[in-house]
Short mmCIF file of C-alpha atoms and ligand atoms in Angstrom, two decimals:
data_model
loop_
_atom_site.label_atom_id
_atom_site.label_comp_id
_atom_site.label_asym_id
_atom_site.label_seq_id
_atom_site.Cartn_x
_atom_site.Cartn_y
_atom_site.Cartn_z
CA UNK D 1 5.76 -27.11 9.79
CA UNK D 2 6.21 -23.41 11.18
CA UNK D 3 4.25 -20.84 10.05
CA UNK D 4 7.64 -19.15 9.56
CA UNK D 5 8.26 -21.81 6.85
CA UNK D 6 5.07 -21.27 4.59
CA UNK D 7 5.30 -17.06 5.61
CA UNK D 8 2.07 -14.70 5.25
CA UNK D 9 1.10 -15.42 1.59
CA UNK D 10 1.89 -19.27 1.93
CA UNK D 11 -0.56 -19.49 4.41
CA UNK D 12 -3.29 -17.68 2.55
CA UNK D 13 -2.86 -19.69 -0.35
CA UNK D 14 -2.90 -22.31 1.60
CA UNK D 15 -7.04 -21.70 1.90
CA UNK D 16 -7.85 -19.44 -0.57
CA UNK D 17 -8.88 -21.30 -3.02
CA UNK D 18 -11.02 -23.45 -1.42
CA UNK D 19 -13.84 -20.74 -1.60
CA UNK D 20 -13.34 -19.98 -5.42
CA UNK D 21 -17.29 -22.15 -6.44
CA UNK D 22 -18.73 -20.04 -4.01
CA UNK D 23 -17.87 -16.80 -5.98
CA UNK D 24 -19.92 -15.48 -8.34
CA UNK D 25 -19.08 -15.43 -11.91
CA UNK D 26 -18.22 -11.74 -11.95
CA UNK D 27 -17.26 -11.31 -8.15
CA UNK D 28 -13.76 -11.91 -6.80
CA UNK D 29 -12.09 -12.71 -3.37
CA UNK D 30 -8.99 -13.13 -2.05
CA UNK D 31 -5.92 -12.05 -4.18
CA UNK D 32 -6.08 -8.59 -4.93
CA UNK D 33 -6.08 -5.10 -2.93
CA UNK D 34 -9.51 -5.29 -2.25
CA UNK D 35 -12.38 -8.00 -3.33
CA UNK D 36 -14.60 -7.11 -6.21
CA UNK D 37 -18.80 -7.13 -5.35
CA UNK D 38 -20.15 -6.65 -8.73
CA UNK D 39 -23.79 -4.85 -7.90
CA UNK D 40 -24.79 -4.19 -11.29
CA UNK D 41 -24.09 -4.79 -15.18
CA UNK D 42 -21.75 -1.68 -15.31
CA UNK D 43 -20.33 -0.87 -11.74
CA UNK D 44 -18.36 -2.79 -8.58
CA UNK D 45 -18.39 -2.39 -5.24
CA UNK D 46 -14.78 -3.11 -3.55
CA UNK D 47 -14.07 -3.97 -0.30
CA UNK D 48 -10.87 -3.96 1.63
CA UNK D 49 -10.16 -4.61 5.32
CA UNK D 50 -6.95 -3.91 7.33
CA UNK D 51 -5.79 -5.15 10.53
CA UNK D 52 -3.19 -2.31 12.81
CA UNK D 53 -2.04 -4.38 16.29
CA UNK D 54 -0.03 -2.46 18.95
CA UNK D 55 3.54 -3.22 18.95
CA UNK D 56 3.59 -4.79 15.53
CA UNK D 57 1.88 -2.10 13.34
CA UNK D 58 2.28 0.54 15.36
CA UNK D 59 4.24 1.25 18.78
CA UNK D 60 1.61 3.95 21.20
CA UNK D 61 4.53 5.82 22.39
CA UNK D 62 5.72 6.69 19.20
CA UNK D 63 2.53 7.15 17.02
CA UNK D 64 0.53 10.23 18.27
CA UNK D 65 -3.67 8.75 18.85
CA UNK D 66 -4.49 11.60 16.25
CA UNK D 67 -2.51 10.26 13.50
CA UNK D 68 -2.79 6.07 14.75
CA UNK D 69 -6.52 7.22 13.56
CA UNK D 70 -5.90 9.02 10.42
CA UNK D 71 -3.55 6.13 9.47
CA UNK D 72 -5.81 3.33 10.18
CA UNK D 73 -8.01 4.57 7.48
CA UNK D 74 -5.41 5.72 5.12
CA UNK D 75 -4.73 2.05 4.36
CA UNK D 76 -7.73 0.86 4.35
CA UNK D 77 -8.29 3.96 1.60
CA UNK D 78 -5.00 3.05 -0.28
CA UNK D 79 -6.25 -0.41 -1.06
CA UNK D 80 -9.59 1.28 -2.51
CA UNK D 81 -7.53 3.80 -4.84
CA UNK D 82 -5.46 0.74 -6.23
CA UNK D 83 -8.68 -0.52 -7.63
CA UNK D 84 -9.13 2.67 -9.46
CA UNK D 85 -12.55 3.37 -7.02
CA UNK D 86 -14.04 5.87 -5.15
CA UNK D 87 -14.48 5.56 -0.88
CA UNK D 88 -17.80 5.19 0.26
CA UNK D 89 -18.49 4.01 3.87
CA UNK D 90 -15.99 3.02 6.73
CA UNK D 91 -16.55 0.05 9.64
CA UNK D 92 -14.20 0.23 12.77
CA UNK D 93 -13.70 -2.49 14.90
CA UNK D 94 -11.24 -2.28 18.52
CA UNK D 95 -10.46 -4.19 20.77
CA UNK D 96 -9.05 -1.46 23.80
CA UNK D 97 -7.31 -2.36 26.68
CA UNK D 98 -9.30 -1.03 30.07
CA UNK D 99 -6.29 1.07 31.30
CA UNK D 100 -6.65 3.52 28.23
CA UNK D 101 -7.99 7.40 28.07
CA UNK D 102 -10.80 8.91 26.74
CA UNK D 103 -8.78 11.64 25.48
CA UNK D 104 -6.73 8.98 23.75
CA UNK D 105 -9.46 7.47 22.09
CA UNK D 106 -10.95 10.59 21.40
CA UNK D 107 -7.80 11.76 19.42
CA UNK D 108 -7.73 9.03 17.73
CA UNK D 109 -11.71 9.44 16.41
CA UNK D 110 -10.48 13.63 15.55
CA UNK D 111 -7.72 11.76 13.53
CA UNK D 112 -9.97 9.02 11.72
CA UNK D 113 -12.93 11.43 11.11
CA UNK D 114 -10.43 14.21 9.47
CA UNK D 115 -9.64 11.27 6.94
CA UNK D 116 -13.03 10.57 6.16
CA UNK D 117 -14.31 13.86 5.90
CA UNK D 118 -11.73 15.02 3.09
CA UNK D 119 -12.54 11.72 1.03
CA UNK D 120 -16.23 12.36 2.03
CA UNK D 121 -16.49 8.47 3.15
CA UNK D 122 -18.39 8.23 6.56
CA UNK D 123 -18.38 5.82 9.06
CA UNK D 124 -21.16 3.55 9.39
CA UNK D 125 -20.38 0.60 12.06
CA UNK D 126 -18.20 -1.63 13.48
CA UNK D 127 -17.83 -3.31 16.65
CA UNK D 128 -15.72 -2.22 20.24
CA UNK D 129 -14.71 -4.64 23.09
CA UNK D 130 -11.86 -5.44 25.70
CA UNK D 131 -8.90 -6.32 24.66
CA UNK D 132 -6.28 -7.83 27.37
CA UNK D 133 -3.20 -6.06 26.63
CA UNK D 134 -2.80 -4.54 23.22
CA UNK D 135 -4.73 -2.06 21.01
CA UNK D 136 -6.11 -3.61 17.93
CA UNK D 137 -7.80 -2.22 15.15
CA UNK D 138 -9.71 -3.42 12.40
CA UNK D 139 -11.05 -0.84 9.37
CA UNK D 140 -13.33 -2.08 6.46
CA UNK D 141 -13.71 0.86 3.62
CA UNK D 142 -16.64 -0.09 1.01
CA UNK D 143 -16.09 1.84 -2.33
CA UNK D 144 -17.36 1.87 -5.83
CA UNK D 145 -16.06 1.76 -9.46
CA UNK D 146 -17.04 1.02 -12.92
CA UNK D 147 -16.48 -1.58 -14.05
CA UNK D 148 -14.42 -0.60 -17.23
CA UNK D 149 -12.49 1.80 -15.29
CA UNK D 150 -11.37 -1.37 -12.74
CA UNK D 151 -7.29 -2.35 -12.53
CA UNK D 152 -6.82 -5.56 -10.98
CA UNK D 153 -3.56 -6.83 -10.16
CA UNK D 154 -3.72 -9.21 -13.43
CA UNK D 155 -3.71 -7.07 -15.85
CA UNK D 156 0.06 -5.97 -16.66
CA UNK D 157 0.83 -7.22 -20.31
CA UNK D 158 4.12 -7.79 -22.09
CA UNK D 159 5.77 -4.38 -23.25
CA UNK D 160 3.95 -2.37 -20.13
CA UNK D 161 6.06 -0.16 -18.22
CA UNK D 162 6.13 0.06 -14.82
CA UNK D 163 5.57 2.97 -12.70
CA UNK D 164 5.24 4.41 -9.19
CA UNK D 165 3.61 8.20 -8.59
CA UNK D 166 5.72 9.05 -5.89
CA UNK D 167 9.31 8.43 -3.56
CA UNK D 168 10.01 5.03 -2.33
CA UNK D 169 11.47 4.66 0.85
CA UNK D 170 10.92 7.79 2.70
CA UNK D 171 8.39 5.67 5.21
CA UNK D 172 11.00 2.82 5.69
CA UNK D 173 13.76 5.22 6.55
CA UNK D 174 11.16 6.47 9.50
CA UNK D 175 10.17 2.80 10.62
CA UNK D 176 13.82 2.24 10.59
CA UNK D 177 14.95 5.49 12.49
CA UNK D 178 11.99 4.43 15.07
CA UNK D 179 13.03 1.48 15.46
CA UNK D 180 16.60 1.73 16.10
CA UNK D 181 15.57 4.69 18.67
CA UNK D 182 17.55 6.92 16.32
CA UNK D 183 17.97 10.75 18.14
CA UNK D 184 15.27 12.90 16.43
CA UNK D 185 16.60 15.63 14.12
CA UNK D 186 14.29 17.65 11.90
CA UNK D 187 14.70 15.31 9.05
CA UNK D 188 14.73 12.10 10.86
CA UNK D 189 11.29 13.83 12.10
CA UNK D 190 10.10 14.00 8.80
CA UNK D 191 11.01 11.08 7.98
CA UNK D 192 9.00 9.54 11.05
CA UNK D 193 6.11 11.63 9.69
CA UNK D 194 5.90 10.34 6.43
CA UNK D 195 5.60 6.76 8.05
CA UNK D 196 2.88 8.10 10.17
CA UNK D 197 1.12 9.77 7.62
CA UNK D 198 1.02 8.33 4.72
CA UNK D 199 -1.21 9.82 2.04
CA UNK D 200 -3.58 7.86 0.30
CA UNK D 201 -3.86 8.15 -3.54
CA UNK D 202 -7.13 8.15 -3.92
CA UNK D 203 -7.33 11.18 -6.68
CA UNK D 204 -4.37 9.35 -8.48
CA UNK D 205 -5.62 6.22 -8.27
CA UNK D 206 -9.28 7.55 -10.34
CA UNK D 207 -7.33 9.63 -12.41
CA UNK D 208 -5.40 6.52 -13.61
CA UNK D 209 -7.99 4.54 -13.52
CA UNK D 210 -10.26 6.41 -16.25
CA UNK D 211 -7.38 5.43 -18.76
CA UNK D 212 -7.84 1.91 -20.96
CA UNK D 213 -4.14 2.27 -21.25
CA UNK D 214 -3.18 1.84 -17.37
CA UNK D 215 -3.25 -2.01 -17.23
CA UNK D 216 -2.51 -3.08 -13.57
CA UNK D 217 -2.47 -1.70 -10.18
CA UNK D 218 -2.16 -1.74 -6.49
CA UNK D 219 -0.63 -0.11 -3.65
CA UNK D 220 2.60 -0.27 -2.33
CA UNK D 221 2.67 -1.73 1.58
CA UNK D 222 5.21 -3.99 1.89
CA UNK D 223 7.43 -2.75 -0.98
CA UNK D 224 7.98 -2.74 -4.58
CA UNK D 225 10.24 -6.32 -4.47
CA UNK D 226 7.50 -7.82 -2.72
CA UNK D 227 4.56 -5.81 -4.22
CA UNK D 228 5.64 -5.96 -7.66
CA UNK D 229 5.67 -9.55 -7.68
CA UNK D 230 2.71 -10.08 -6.66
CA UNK D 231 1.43 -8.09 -10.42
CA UNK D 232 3.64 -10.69 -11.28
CA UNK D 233 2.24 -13.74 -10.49
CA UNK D 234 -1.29 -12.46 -11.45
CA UNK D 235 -0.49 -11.76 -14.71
CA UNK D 236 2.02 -14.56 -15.36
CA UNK D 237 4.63 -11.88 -16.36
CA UNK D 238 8.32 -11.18 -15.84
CA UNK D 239 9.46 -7.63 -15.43
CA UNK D 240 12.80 -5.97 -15.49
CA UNK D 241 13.23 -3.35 -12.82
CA UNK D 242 16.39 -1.10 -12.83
CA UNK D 243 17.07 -0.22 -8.85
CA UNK D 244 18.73 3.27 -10.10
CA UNK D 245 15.49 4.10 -11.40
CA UNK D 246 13.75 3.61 -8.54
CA UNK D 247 12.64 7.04 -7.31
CA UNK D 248 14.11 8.32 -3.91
CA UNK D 249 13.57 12.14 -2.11
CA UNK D 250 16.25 14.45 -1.61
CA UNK D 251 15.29 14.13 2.30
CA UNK D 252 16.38 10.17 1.95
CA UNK D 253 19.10 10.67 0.34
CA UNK D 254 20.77 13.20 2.63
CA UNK D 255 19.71 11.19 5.96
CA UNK D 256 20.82 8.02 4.20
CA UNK D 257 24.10 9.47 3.52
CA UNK D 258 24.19 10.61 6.91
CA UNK D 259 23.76 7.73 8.68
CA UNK D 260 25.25 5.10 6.00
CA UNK D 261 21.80 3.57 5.41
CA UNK D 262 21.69 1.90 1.80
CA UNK D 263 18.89 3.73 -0.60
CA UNK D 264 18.28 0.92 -2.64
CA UNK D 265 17.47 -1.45 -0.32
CA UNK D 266 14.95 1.09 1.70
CA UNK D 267 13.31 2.13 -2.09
CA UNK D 268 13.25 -1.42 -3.33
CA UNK D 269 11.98 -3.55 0.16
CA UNK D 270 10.73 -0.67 2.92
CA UNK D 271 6.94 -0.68 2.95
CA UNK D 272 4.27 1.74 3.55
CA UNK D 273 4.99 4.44 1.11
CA UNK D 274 1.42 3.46 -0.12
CA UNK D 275 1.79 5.23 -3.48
CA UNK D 276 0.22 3.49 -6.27
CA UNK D 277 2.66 0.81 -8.54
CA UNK D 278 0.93 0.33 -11.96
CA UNK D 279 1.91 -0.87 -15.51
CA UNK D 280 0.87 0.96 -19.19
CA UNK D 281 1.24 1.36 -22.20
CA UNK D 282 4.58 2.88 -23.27
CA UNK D 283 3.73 5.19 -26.13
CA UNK D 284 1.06 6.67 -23.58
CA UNK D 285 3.65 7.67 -21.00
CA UNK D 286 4.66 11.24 -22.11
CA UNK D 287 1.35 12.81 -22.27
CA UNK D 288 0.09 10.91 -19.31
CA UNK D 289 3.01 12.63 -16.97
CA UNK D 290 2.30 15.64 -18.56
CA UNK D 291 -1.36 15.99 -17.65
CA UNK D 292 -0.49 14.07 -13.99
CA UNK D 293 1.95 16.46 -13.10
CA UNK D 294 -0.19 19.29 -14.07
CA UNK D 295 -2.78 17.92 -11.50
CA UNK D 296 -1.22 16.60 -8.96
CA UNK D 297 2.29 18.52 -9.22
CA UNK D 298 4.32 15.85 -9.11
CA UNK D 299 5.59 13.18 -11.79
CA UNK D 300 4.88 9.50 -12.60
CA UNK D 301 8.10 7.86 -12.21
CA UNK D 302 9.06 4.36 -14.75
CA UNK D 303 11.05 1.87 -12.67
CA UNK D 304 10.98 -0.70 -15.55
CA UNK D 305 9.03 -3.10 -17.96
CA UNK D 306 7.31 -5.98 -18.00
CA UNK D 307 8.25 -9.36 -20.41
CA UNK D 308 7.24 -12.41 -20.39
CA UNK D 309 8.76 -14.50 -18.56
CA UNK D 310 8.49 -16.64 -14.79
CA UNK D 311 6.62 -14.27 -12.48
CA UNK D 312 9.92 -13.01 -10.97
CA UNK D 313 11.98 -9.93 -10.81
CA UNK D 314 15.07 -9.32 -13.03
CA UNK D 315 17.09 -6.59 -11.28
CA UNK D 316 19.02 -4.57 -12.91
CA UNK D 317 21.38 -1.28 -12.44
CA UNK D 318 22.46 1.08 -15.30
CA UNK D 319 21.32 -1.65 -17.76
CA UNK D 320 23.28 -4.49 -16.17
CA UNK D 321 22.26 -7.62 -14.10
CA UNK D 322 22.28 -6.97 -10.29
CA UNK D 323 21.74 -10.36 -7.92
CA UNK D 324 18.19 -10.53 -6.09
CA UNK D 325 17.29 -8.33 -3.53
CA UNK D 326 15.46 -8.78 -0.42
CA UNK D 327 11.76 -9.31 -0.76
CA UNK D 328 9.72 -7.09 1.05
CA UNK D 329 7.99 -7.19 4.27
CA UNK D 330 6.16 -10.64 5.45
CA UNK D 331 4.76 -11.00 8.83
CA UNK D 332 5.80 -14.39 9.85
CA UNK D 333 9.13 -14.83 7.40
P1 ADP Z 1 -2.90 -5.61 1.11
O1 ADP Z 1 -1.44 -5.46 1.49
O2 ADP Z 1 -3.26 -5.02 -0.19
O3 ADP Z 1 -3.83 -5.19 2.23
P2 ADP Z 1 -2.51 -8.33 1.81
O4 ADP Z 1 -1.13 -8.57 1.30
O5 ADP Z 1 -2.71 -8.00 3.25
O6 ADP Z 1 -3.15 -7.17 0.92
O7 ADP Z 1 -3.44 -9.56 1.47
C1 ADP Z 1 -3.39 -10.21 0.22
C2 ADP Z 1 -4.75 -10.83 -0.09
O8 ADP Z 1 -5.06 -11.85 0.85
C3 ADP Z 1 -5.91 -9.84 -0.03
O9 ADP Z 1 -6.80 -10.15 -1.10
C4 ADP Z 1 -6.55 -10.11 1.31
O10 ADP Z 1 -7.92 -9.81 1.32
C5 ADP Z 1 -6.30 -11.60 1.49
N1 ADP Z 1 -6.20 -12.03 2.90
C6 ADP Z 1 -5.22 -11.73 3.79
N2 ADP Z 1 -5.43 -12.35 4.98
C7 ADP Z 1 -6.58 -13.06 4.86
C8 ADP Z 1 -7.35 -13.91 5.72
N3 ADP Z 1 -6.96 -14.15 6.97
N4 ADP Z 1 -8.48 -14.44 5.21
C9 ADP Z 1 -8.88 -14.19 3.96
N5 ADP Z 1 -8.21 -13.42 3.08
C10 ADP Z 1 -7.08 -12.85 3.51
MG1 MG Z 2 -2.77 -3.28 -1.15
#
């Protein structure tokens, strides 16, 4: 058997649950955005841990060391605000080839410490060696929550809706324009920059998170068709998602016109848009909008609801049943 067979998750599975009697009645491991330290009757610690290697996360010639920095920790951060926590201390591991640049590295440091300074989260260790060819970095973010103001992936219940706080896509129409070496105009730029800078939702994710009405959440990294289900499986839930819902900028629209890219596919399967997919209550939805947009000027967006049902996706468009759609991003599939 290939590892290609089984993909990223298979494998995991394959192992995870051999650890489960080691765990701590109200601890948890593997499975969620982060793992769940519980240090005290009323609060959790959360820990997540993200690996970036050169050439399959990022490509050096294309990232600038300034923002390879800043987004190292952004998705470490990301995984913390799907938990509905707070940042509080960084690790950072690399592994650096011997040909590379102190000015390099040193951008990269200006770009990783202007991340942690705005989220007040410093950085407290980690480990730096040789590395033969490629850069690799590892990031560990320790943050804290209460524990009634927690959203694991398992909680979406029948009747939720689901929502996204922000455009899907936008990053995946970057990767792609990268990728296929795509001449640079000023949107395909921004496009590239949203990719490279992705924002973590770490505000949004506590302001959610206060409310006994959110139910699950996470962060989208590999897409909602691949993200979703993974709320999915969790809960043992079904959800309906309507793909002309599925909120897409003005900027992706007009490049994907452009360039005959399909908008559905890049809002529904690109990753790393790393805004925040969650399911609530329905009734809630108005005034929750209301008093998000007022903060954070922009609007929570519902892509569908959840039923029960086999932990699966039913597409739809306009109401009516659409065949499945790709499913998101997998390392080794
Ligand atoms: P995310 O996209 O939120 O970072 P992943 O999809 O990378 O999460 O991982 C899914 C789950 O599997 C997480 O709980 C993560 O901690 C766990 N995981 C991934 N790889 C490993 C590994 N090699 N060993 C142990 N746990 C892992
Ligand atoms: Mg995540």
């Amino acid at each position: 058997m290939d590892l290609k067979d089984i993909g990223e998750f298979g494998f995991i599975e394959r192992f995870a649950h051999q650890f489960d009697h080691l765990i701590k009645n109200d601890d948890s491991g593997i499975g969620d955005d982060c793992a769940v330290l519980s240090v005290s009757d009323t609060t959790n610690h959360v820990v997540s841990t993200d690996l970036l290697l050169e050439d399959v996360h990022f490509l050096k010639d294309r990232i600038s060391p300034e923002e390879l920095g800043y987004k190292s920790l952004a998705v470490n951060l990301s995984d913390i605000a799907a938990m509905g926590a707070k940042p509080l201390y960084s690790f950072l591991s690399l592994g650096i080839p011997k040909n590379t640049k102190v000015d390099f590295l040193d951008d990269f440091m200006k770009g990783y410490y202007r991340l942690s300074e705005k989220y007040n989260t410093p950085l407290m260790g980690g480990d730096t060696t040789k590395s033969p060819d490629k850069l690799l970095i590892n990031v560990v973010v320790v943050g804290v929550v209460e524990k009634s103001k927690m959203h694991l992936r398992s909680m979406a219940q029948t009747g939720d809706i689901v929502c996204v706080t922000g455009f899907l896509g936008d990053s995946g129409g970057g990767l792609k324009a990268i990728l296929k070496q795509m001449d640079v105009d000023t949107d395909i730029q921004e496009l590239i920059d949203r990719h490279h800078n992705p924002k973590p939702q770490i505000n949004e994710g506590l302001f959610l998170g206060k409310e006994k009405y959110v139910h699950a959440m996470m962060d989208i990294s590999d897409g909602i068709s691949s993200d979703l289900r993974h709320i999915l499986k969790a809960s043992g839930k079904s959800a309906k998602i309507d793909v002309e819902k599925i909120p897409v900028s003005t900027l992706l629209r007009k490049v994907a016109k452009n360039h005959n890219w399909d908008i559905t596919e890049l809002g529904s399967s690109g990753g790393e848009d790393y805004e925040l997919l969650f399911t609530m209550e329905k009734e809630k939805f108005a005034s929750l909008n209301q008093a998000f947009l007022t903060k954070f000027g922009k609007a929570i967006h519902t892509i569908g609801e959840i039923e029960e049902g086999k932990p699966e996706i039913i597409w739809q468009k306009n109401g009516k049943p659409l065949g499945n759609r790709k499913s998101g991003f997998d390392h080794f599939k």
